Amino acid sequence: MLHASKMIAVDDAKSCMMFKKGQIVFQEGGNPIGIYCINSGKIKISHAGTEGKDQIVRLAKEGDILGYRALLSNERYNSSAIALDDTDVCFIPKETFFNVLKENPTLSMEILKMLSIELRKAEQMITDLAQKPVRERMAEALLFLKETYGFEADNQTINVVLSREDIANLVGTATETAIRLLSEFKHDAIVAFEGKKIKLINMDKLIHIANLYN
């Protein structure tokens, strides 16, 4: 997978900027003018549904590259990128990005690989939303958060803070349903809470609920 540092290293026209928690990096419906490489921090990418309810379609972290798909397809952004915490991002202008790809076939192939991986993940998400019960999706979402951002030093607390609404948008359910399911998981000693932070205290049971078996 292409790491943002590789793209930044080959470019002299980049500019870096800080986004505070909740700030928009790029807006759904906007015209792409370049790509964004995450130096540090966390970003959610969400798409507004027909009834105005957001669906989180991707979570990004340090080293990830954002905005390239709209740029390559010459389309408007079909989702918004919003900082989940204080995030340091490097911006590479559109013209420079295309020049880099022309001059570096290896990077071009890695971009293609990233697009393929994104497509596979999108197909899996669509299948899960259509076929998996919401309880399974909640368990899978918690495991996905752990896989994406890892644990804090205690090796139990997921290293990201999401609102209950964000968790619901990731799972694809109502906020009230997400809160109820998290309460059930807590009652069953699968998770524990410290404020908005979530601890995974029974991974085996969570994997069983998520129905993730080889």
CSV table of C-alpha atoms in Angstrom, one decimal:
chain,number,residue,atom,x,y,z
A,1,MET,CA,0.0,0.0,0.0
A,2,LEU,CA,1.3,3.5,-0.9
A,3,HIS,CA,2.2,5.5,2.1
A,4,ALA,CA,1.7,9.2,2.2
A,5,SER,CA,5.4,9.8,2.9
A,6,LYS,CA,6.3,8.4,-0.5
A,7,MET,CA,4.1,10.9,-2.3
A,8,ILE,CA,5.3,13.8,-0.1
A,9,ALA,CA,9.0,12.9,-0.6
A,10,VAL,CA,8.8,13.2,-4.4
A,11,ASP,CA,7.1,16.6,-4.4
A,12,ASP,CA,8.3,20.1,-3.7
A,13,ALA,CA,5.0,21.9,-4.3
A,14,LYS,CA,3.3,20.5,-1.2
A,15,SER,CA,1.9,22.7,1.6
A,16,CYS,CA,1.0,21.5,5.1
A,17,MET,CA,-1.9,22.6,7.2
A,18,MET,CA,-3.5,21.7,10.6
A,19,PHE,CA,-7.1,20.8,11.0
A,20,LYS,CA,-8.7,20.9,14.4
A,21,LYS,CA,-11.2,18.2,15.5
A,22,GLY,CA,-14.4,18.6,13.6
A,23,GLN,CA,-12.9,20.8,10.8
A,24,ILE,CA,-13.7,19.8,7.2
A,25,VAL,CA,-10.7,18.9,5.0
A,26,PHE,CA,-12.8,18.7,1.9
A,27,GLN,CA,-16.5,18.9,1.3
A,28,GLU,CA,-18.9,16.5,-0.5
A,29,GLY,CA,-19.9,18.1,-3.8
A,30,GLY,CA,-16.7,20.2,-4.0
A,31,ASN,CA,-14.3,20.2,-7.0
A,32,PRO,CA,-11.0,18.3,-6.3
A,33,ILE,CA,-7.9,20.5,-6.6
A,34,GLY,CA,-5.3,18.1,-5.3
A,35,ILE,CA,-4.7,15.3,-2.9
A,36,TYR,CA,-4.2,15.2,0.9
A,37,CYS,CA,-1.6,13.2,2.7
A,38,ILE,CA,-2.1,12.6,6.5
A,39,ASN,CA,1.1,13.3,8.5
A,40,SER,CA,-0.6,12.7,11.8
A,41,GLY,CA,-4.1,12.4,13.2
A,42,LYS,CA,-7.3,10.7,12.2
A,43,ILE,CA,-10.0,11.6,9.6
A,44,LYS,CA,-13.5,10.2,8.8
A,45,ILE,CA,-14.8,10.1,5.3
A,46,SER,CA,-18.6,10.2,5.2
A,47,HIS,CA,-21.3,10.3,2.5
A,48,ALA,CA,-24.7,12.0,3.0
A,49,GLY,CA,-27.6,9.7,2.3
A,50,THR,CA,-30.9,10.6,0.6
A,51,GLU,CA,-32.5,11.6,3.9
A,52,GLY,CA,-29.5,13.6,5.1
A,53,LYS,CA,-28.1,10.8,7.4
A,54,ASP,CA,-24.4,10.3,7.1
A,55,GLN,CA,-22.7,7.0,6.3
A,56,ILE,CA,-19.1,6.7,7.3
A,57,VAL,CA,-17.5,5.0,4.3
A,58,ARG,CA,-13.8,5.1,5.4
A,59,LEU,CA,-11.6,5.9,8.4
A,60,ALA,CA,-8.2,7.3,7.7
A,61,LYS,CA,-5.0,7.6,9.7
A,62,GLU,CA,-1.4,8.7,9.5
A,63,GLY,CA,0.2,7.7,6.2
A,64,ASP,CA,-3.1,7.6,4.3
A,65,ILE,CA,-3.8,9.5,1.1
A,66,LEU,CA,-7.2,11.1,0.5
A,67,GLY,CA,-9.0,12.8,-2.5
A,68,TYR,CA,-7.2,11.0,-5.3
A,69,ARG,CA,-10.2,9.0,-6.6
A,70,ALA,CA,-12.2,12.1,-7.4
A,71,LEU,CA,-9.1,13.7,-9.0
A,72,LEU,CA,-8.5,10.7,-11.2
A,73,SER,CA,-12.1,10.4,-12.3
A,74,ASN,CA,-12.5,14.2,-12.8
A,75,GLU,CA,-15.6,14.2,-10.6
A,76,ARG,CA,-16.8,16.1,-7.6
A,77,TYR,CA,-16.1,14.7,-4.2
A,78,ASN,CA,-18.8,12.2,-3.3
A,79,SER,CA,-18.0,12.3,0.4
A,80,SER,CA,-16.6,14.7,3.0
A,81,ALA,CA,-13.4,14.4,5.0
A,82,ILE,CA,-13.6,15.6,8.6
A,83,ALA,CA,-10.9,15.6,11.2
A,84,LEU,CA,-11.6,13.3,14.2
A,85,ASP,CA,-8.8,14.9,16.2
A,86,ASP,CA,-6.1,17.5,15.6
A,87,THR,CA,-4.7,16.4,12.3
A,88,ASP,CA,-1.6,17.5,10.3
A,89,VAL,CA,-2.2,17.2,6.5
A,90,CYS,CA,0.0,17.9,3.5
A,91,PHE,CA,-1.7,19.1,0.3
A,92,ILE,CA,-0.3,18.3,-3.2
A,93,PRO,CA,-1.9,20.3,-6.0
A,94,LYS,CA,-3.6,18.5,-8.9
A,95,GLU,CA,-1.1,19.4,-11.6
A,96,THR,CA,1.8,18.3,-9.4
A,97,PHE,CA,0.1,15.1,-8.5
A,98,PHE,CA,-0.4,14.1,-12.2
A,99,ASN,CA,3.2,15.1,-13.1
A,100,VAL,CA,4.4,12.9,-10.3
A,101,LEU,CA,2.4,9.9,-11.6
A,102,LYS,CA,3.6,10.5,-15.2
A,103,GLU,CA,7.2,10.5,-14.0
A,104,ASN,CA,7.0,7.6,-11.6
A,105,PRO,CA,5.3,4.5,-12.9
A,106,THR,CA,5.8,2.7,-9.6
A,107,LEU,CA,3.7,5.3,-7.8
A,108,SER,CA,1.1,5.0,-10.6
A,109,MET,CA,0.8,1.2,-10.0
A,110,GLU,CA,0.5,1.7,-6.2
A,111,ILE,CA,-2.3,4.2,-6.8
A,112,LEU,CA,-4.1,1.6,-8.9
A,113,LYS,CA,-3.6,-0.9,-6.1
A,114,MET,CA,-5.1,1.5,-3.6
A,115,LEU,CA,-8.1,2.0,-5.9
A,116,SER,CA,-8.6,-1.8,-6.1
A,117,ILE,CA,-8.4,-2.2,-2.4
A,118,GLU,CA,-10.9,0.6,-1.8
A,119,LEU,CA,-13.3,-1.0,-4.3
A,120,ARG,CA,-13.0,-4.4,-2.5
A,121,LYS,CA,-13.7,-2.8,0.9
A,122,ALA,CA,-16.7,-0.9,-0.5
A,123,GLU,CA,-18.1,-4.1,-2.0
A,124,GLN,CA,-17.7,-5.8,1.4
A,125,MET,CA,-19.4,-2.9,3.2
A,126,ILE,CA,-22.3,-3.0,0.8
A,127,THR,CA,-22.7,-6.8,1.3
A,128,ASP,CA,-22.5,-6.4,5.1
A,129,LEU,CA,-25.1,-3.7,5.2
A,130,ALA,CA,-27.4,-5.7,3.1
A,131,GLN,CA,-27.0,-9.1,4.7
A,132,LYS,CA,-25.5,-8.9,8.2
A,133,PRO,CA,-27.7,-8.3,11.3
A,134,VAL,CA,-27.0,-5.0,13.0
A,135,ARG,CA,-25.5,-6.8,16.1
A,136,GLU,CA,-22.9,-8.5,13.9
A,137,ARG,CA,-22.1,-5.2,12.2
A,138,MET,CA,-21.6,-3.4,15.5
A,139,ALA,CA,-19.1,-6.1,16.7
A,140,GLU,CA,-17.3,-6.0,13.3
A,141,ALA,CA,-17.2,-2.2,13.5
A,142,LEU,CA,-15.5,-2.3,16.9
A,143,LEU,CA,-12.9,-4.8,15.6
A,144,PHE,CA,-12.4,-2.6,12.5
A,145,LEU,CA,-11.7,0.5,14.7
A,146,LYS,CA,-9.2,-1.6,16.6
A,147,GLU,CA,-7.6,-2.8,13.4
A,148,THR,CA,-7.4,0.8,12.0
A,149,TYR,CA,-6.2,2.7,15.0
A,150,GLY,CA,-4.9,0.1,17.4
A,151,PHE,CA,-5.0,0.1,21.2
A,152,GLU,CA,-3.7,2.5,23.7
A,153,ALA,CA,-0.9,1.5,26.1
A,154,ASP,CA,-3.3,-0.7,28.2
A,155,ASN,CA,-3.8,-3.0,25.1
A,156,GLN,CA,-7.6,-2.8,25.5
A,157,THR,CA,-8.7,0.8,24.8
A,158,ILE,CA,-9.3,1.6,21.2
A,159,ASN,CA,-7.0,4.5,20.2
A,160,VAL,CA,-9.7,6.8,18.7
A,161,VAL,CA,-12.7,8.6,20.2
A,162,LEU,CA,-15.9,8.6,18.2
A,163,SER,CA,-19.3,10.0,19.1
A,164,ARG,CA,-22.1,7.5,19.4
A,165,GLU,CA,-23.6,9.1,16.3
A,166,ASP,CA,-20.3,8.4,14.4
A,167,ILE,CA,-20.3,4.8,15.5
A,168,ALA,CA,-23.9,4.5,14.4
A,169,ASN,CA,-23.0,6.0,11.0
A,170,LEU,CA,-20.1,3.5,10.7
A,171,VAL,CA,-22.4,0.6,11.5
A,172,GLY,CA,-25.3,1.9,9.3
A,173,THR,CA,-28.0,2.1,12.0
A,174,ALA,CA,-29.8,4.6,14.2
A,175,THR,CA,-27.9,6.3,17.0
A,176,GLU,CA,-30.4,4.9,19.5
A,177,THR,CA,-29.8,1.4,18.2
A,178,ALA,CA,-26.0,1.8,18.5
A,179,ILE,CA,-26.3,3.0,22.1
A,180,ARG,CA,-28.5,0.1,23.0
A,181,LEU,CA,-26.1,-2.5,21.4
A,182,LEU,CA,-23.1,-0.9,23.1
A,183,SER,CA,-25.0,-1.1,26.4
A,184,GLU,CA,-25.7,-4.8,25.7
A,185,PHE,CA,-22.1,-5.5,25.0
A,186,LYS,CA,-21.1,-3.8,28.3
A,187,HIS,CA,-23.7,-5.8,30.2
A,188,ASP,CA,-22.3,-9.0,28.6
A,189,ALA,CA,-18.7,-7.9,29.7
A,190,ILE,CA,-17.5,-7.7,26.1
A,191,VAL,CA,-16.7,-4.0,26.3
A,192,ALA,CA,-16.2,-1.3,28.9
A,193,PHE,CA,-16.3,2.5,28.7
A,194,GLU,CA,-14.3,5.4,30.0
A,195,GLY,CA,-16.2,8.4,28.9
A,196,LYS,CA,-16.5,8.0,25.1
A,197,LYS,CA,-13.5,5.7,25.0
A,198,ILE,CA,-14.2,2.0,24.3
A,199,LYS,CA,-12.3,-0.9,25.8
A,200,LEU,CA,-12.5,-4.3,24.2
A,201,ILE,CA,-12.3,-6.7,27.2
A,202,ASN,CA,-13.4,-10.0,25.5
A,203,MET,CA,-12.0,-10.1,22.0
A,204,ASP,CA,-13.0,-13.8,21.5
A,205,LYS,CA,-16.6,-13.1,22.1
A,206,LEU,CA,-16.6,-10.0,19.9
A,207,ILE,CA,-15.1,-12.0,17.1
A,208,HIS,CA,-17.7,-14.7,17.6
A,209,ILE,CA,-20.6,-12.1,17.5
A,210,ALA,CA,-19.1,-10.5,14.4
A,211,ASN,CA,-19.1,-13.9,12.7
A,212,LEU,CA,-15.6,-13.5,11.5
A,213,TYR,CA,-14.3,-17.0,11.0
A,214,ASN,CA,-11.9,-18.3,8.4
